CSV table of C-alpha atoms in Angstrom, one decimal:
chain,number,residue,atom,x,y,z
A,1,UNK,CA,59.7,-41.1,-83.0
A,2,UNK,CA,62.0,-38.3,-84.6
A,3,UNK,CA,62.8,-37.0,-81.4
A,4,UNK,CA,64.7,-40.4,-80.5
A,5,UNK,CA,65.4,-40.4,-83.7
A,6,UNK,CA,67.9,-37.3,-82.9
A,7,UNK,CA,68.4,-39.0,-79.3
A,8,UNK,CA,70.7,-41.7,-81.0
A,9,UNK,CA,72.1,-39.3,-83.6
A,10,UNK,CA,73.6,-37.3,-80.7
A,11,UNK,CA,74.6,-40.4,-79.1
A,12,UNK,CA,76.6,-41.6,-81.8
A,13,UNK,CA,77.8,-38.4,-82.9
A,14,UNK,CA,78.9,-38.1,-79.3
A,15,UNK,CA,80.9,-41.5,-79.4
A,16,UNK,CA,82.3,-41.1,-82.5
A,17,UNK,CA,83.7,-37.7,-81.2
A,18,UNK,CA,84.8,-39.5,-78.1
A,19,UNK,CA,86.6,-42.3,-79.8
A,20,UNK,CA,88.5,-40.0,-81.9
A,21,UNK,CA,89.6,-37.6,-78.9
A,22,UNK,CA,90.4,-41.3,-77.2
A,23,UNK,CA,92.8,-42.4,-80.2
A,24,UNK,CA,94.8,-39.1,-80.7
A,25,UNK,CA,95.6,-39.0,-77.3
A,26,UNK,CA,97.0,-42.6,-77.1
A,27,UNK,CA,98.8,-41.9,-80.2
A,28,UNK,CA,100.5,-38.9,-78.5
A,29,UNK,CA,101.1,-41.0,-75.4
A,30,UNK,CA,103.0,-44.0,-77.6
A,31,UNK,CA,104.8,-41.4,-79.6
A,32,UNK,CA,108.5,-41.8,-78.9
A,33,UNK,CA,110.9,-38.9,-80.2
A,34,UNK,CA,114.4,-39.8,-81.3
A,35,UNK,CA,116.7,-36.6,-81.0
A,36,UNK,CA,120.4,-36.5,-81.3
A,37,UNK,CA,123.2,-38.9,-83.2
A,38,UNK,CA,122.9,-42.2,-84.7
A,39,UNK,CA,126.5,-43.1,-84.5
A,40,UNK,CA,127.1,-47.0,-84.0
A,41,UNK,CA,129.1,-45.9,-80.5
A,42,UNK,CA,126.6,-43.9,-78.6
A,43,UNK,CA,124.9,-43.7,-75.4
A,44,UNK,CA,121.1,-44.2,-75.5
A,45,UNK,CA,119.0,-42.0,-72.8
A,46,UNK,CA,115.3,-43.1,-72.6
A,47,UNK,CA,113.6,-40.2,-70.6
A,48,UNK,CA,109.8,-40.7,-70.0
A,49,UNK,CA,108.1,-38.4,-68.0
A,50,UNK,CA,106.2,-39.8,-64.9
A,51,UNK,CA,104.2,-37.1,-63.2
A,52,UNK,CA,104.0,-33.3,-63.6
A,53,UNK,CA,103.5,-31.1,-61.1
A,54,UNK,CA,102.1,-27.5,-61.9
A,55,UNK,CA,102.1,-26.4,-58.0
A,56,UNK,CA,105.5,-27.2,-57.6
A,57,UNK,CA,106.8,-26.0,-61.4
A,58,UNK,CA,108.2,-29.1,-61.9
A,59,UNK,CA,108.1,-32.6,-63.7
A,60,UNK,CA,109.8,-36.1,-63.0
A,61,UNK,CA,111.8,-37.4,-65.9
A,62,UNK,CA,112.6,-41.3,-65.9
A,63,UNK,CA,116.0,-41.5,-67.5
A,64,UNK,CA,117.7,-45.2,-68.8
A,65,UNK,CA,120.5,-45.3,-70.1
A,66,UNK,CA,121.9,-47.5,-72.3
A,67,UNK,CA,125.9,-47.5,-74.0
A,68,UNK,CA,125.6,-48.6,-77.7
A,69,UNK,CA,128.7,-50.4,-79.4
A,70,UNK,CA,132.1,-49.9,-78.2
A,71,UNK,CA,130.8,-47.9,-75.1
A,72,UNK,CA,129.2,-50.6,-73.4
A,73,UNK,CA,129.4,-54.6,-72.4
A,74,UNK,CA,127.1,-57.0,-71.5
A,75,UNK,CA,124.4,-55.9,-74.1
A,76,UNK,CA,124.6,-52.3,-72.9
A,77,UNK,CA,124.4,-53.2,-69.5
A,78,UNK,CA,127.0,-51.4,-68.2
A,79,UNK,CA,129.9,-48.7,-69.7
A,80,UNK,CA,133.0,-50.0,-70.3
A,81,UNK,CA,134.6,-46.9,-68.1
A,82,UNK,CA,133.3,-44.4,-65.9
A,83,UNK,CA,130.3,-42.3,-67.7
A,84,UNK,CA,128.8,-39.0,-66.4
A,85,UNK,CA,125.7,-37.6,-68.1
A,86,UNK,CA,125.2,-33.9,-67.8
A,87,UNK,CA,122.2,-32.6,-67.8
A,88,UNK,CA,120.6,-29.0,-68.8
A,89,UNK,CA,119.9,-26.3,-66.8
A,90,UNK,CA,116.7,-27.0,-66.2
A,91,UNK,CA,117.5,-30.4,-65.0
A,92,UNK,CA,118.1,-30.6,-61.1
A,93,UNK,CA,121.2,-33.0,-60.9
A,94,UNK,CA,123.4,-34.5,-63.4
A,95,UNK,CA,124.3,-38.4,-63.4
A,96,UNK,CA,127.4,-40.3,-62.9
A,97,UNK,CA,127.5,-44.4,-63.8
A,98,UNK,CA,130.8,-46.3,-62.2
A,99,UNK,CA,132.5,-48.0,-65.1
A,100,UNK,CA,131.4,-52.4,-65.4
A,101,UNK,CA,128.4,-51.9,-62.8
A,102,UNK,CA,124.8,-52.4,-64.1
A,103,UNK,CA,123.3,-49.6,-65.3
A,104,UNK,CA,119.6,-48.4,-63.0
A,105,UNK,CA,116.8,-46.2,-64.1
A,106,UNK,CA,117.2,-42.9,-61.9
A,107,UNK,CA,114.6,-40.2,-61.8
A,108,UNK,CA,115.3,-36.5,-62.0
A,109,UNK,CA,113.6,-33.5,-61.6
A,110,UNK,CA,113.3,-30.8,-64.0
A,111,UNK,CA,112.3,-27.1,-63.3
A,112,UNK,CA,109.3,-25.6,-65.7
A,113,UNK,CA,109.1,-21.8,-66.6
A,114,UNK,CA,106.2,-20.1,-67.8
A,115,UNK,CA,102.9,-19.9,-67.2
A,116,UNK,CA,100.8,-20.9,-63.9
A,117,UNK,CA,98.6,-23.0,-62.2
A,118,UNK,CA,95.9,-20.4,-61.5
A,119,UNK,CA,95.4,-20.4,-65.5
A,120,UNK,CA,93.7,-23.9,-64.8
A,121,UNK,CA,92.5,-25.3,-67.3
A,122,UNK,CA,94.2,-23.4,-69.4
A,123,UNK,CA,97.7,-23.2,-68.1
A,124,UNK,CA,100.9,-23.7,-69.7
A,125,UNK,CA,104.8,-24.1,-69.3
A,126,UNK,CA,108.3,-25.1,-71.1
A,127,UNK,CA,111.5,-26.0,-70.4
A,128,UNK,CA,114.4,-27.6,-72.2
A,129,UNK,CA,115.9,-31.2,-72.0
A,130,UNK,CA,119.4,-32.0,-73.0
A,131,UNK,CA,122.2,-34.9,-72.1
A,132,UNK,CA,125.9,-35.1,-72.8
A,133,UNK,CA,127.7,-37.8,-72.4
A,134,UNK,CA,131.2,-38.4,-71.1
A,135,UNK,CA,133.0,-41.8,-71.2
A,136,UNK,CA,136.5,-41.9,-69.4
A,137,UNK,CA,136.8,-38.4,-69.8
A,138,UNK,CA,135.9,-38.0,-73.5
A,139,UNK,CA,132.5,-36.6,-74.9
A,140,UNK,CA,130.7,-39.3,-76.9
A,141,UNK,CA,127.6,-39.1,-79.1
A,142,UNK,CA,123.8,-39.1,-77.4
A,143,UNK,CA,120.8,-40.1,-78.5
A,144,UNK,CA,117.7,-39.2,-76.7
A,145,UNK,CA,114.3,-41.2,-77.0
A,146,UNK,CA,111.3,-39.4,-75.2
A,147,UNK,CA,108.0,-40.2,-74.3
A,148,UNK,CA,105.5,-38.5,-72.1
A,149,UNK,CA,103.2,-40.7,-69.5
A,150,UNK,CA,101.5,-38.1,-67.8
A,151,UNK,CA,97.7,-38.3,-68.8
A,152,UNK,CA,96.8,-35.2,-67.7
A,153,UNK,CA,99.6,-33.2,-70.2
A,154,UNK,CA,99.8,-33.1,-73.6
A,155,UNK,CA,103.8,-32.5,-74.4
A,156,UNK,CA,105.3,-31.1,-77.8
A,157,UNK,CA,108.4,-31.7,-78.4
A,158,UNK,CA,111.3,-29.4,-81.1
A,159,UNK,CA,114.4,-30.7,-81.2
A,160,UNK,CA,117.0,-28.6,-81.2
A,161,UNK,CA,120.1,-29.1,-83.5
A,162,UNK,CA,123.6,-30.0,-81.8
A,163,UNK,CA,126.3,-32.2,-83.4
A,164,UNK,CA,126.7,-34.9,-80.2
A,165,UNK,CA,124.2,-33.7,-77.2
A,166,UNK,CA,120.3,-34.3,-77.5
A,167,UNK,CA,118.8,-31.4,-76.6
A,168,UNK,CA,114.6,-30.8,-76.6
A,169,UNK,CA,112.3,-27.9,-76.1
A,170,UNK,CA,109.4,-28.6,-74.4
A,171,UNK,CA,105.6,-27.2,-74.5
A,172,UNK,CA,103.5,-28.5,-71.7
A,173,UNK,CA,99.9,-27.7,-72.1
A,174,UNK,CA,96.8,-30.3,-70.2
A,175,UNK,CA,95.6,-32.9,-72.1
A,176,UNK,CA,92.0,-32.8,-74.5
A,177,UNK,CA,90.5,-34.9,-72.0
A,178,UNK,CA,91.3,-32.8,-68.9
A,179,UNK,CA,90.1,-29.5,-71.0
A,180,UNK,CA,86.9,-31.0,-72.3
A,181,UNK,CA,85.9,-32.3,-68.7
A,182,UNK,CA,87.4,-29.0,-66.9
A,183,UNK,CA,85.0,-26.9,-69.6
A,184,UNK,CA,82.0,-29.7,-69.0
A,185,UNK,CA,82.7,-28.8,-65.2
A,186,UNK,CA,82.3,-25.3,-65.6
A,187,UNK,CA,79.0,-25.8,-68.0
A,188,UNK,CA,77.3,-28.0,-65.0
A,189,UNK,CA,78.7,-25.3,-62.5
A,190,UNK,CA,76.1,-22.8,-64.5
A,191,UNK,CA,73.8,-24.6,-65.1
A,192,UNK,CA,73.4,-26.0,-61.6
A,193,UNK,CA,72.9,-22.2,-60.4
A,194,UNK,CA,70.3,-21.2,-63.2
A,195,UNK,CA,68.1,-24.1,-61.8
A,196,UNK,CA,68.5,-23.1,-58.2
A,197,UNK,CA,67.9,-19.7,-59.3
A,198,UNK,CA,64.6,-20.1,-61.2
A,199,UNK,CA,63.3,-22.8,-58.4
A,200,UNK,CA,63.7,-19.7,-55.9
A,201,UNK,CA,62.0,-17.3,-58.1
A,202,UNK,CA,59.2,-19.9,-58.1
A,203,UNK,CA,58.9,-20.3,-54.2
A,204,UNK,CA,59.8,-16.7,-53.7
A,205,UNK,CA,56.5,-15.6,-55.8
A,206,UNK,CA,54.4,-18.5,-54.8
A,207,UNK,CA,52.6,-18.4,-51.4
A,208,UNK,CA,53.3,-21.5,-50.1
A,209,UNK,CA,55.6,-20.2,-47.0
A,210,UNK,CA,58.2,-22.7,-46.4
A,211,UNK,CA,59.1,-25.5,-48.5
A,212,UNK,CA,61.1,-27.5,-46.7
A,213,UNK,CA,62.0,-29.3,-49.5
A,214,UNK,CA,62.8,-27.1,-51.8
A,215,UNK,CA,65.1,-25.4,-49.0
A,216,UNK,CA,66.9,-29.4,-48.8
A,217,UNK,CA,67.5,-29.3,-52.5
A,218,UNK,CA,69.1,-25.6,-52.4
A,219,UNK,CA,71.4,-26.6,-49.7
A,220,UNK,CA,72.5,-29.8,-50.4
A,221,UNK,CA,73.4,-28.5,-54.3
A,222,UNK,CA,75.2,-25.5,-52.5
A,223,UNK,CA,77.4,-28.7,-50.7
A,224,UNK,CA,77.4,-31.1,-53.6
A,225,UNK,CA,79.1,-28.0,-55.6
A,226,UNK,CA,81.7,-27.8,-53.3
A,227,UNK,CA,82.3,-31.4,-53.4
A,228,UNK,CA,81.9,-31.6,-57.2
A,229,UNK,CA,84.3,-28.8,-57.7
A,230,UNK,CA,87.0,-30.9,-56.0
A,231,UNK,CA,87.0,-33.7,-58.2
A,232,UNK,CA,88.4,-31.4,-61.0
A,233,UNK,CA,91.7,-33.2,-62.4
A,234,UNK,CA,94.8,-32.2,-61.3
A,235,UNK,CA,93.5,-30.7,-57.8
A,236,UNK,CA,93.6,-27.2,-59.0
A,237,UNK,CA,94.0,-24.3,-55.9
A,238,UNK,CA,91.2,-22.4,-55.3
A,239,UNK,CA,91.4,-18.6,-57.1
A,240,UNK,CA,92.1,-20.8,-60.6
A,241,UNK,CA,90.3,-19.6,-64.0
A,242,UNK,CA,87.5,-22.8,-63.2
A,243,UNK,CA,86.6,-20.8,-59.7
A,244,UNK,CA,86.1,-17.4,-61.1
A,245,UNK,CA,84.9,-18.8,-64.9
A,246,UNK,CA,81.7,-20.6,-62.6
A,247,UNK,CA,82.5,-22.2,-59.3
A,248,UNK,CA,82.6,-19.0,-56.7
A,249,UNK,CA,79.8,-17.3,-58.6
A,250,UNK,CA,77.7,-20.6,-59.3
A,251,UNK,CA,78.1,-20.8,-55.1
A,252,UNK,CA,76.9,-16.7,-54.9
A,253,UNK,CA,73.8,-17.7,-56.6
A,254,UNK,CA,72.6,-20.9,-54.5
A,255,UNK,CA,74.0,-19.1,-51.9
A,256,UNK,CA,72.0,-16.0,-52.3
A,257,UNK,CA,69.0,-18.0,-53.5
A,258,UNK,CA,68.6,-20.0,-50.1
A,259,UNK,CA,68.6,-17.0,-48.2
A,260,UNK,CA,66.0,-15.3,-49.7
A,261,UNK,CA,63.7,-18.2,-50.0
A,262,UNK,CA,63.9,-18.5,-46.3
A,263,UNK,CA,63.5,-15.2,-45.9
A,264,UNK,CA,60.6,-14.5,-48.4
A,265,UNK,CA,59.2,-18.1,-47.0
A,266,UNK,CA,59.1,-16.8,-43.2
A,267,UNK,CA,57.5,-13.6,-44.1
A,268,UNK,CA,54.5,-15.4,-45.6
A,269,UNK,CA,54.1,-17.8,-43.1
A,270,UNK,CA,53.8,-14.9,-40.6
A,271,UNK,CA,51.5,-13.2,-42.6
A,272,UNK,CA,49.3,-16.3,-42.9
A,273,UNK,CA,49.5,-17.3,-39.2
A,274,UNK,CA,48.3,-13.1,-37.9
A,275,UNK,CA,44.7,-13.7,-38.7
A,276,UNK,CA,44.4,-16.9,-37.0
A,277,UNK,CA,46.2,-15.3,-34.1
């Protein structure tokens, strides 16, 4: 009785813990920061970012915009002359709006610096976001509202100070849900070779020769490893902190394991077929 007792402790425990890591992270997600003026005539940029990808250093950043006041007709639907929207460095293209035509979401790149994916899971990178506006020719005041939508990174965001630009330094890190499984991956990883290593100490001391089952189970865990290891968020390459933290070494073991279990197993069933011979 105490012992499932504890059983349901843990379990709750564990869901309580679960539901709070669950809520943080949706908070973060609906978080919206609002960076640069509040003028009544002002261009709104909404920049959410879709996708990130570590491989190729580089995230896609849904931009709308939309001309406040004077700027724009038709509800901010379109500029009321030609606007171009400059972008930062980082930023792979700038964008350019033909005056009285509806205004489109377009998606831009943006280059990261820092960090790399062979740190996986615990990789990390920046870069800096920032639009100016320009309406017939004349810089206008920005406002920038941004939101992350990638699951799989977390995002902080420090404003940086400028009188009519929006301008953002970002810290790209992988979410609390991709680090606790990544680190619950590694933990199986481990764990999976300390049971394939103390079954083969058992049928390498025994003397039952061969057991064919026991070989089955070795080699279909050295497979199901393999296969496991793949389903790691984010398709990290192989040579990542998760390989050498468990996965190459948790594959050494089985690996190593298998072979002398056959080995030790073929060895005694010679042994025991010589007298009958």
């Amino acid at each position: 009785m105490p012992v499932l007792i504890l059983i349901a402790f843990l379990i709750v425990v564990a869901v309580a813990v679960g539901s709070w890591l669950q809520f943080t992270e949706r908070q973060a997600v609906d978080t919206v920061h609002a960076v640069g003026s509040s003028a009544a005539d002002r261009v709104d940029v909404e920049a959410a970012v879709q996708s990130v990808d570590a491989a190729g250093r580089e995230l896609v950043l849904r931009v709308w915009v939309t001309p406040r006041g004077a700027l724009g007709e038709a509800d901010g639907a379109a500029p009321v002359a030609d606007l171009s929207l400059q972008t930062s460095g980082a930023t792979l293209s700038d964008l350019e709006f033909p005056a009285h035509q509806r205004l489109a979401t377009r998606d831009v790149q943006v280059a990261l610096s820092g960090g790399s994916i062979s740190d996986y899971p615990f990789d990390t990178y920046e870069t800096d976001i920032g639009f100016r506006a320009q309406l017939g020719g004349q810089q206008v005041p920005v406002r920038m509202l941004f939101s992350n939508n990638d699951t799989l990174f977390s995002i902080s965001v420090q404003p940086v100070p400028s009188r009519q630009d929006a301008v953002v330094a970002l810290g790209l890190a992988r979410s609390g849900s991709l680090l606790v499984f990544a680190v619950f991956m590694m933990v199986v990883m481990w764990a999976l070779a300390a049971s394939v290593l103390i079954g083969a100490w058992y049928l390498a001391t025994g003397n039952e020769g061969l057991v064919w089952p026991g070989l089955a189970w070795m080699a279909a865990t050295l497979f199901a490893l393999a296969a496991f290891r793949n389903t790691a968020p984010g398709t990290p390459p192989i040579g990542c902190v998760l390989d050498w933290f468990a996965f190459l070494w948790a594959e050494t073991i089985i690996a190593l394991c298998l072979i002398t279990v056959v080995i030790t197993g073929v060895n005694k069933a010679l042994h025991q077929d010589a007298p009958r011979t």
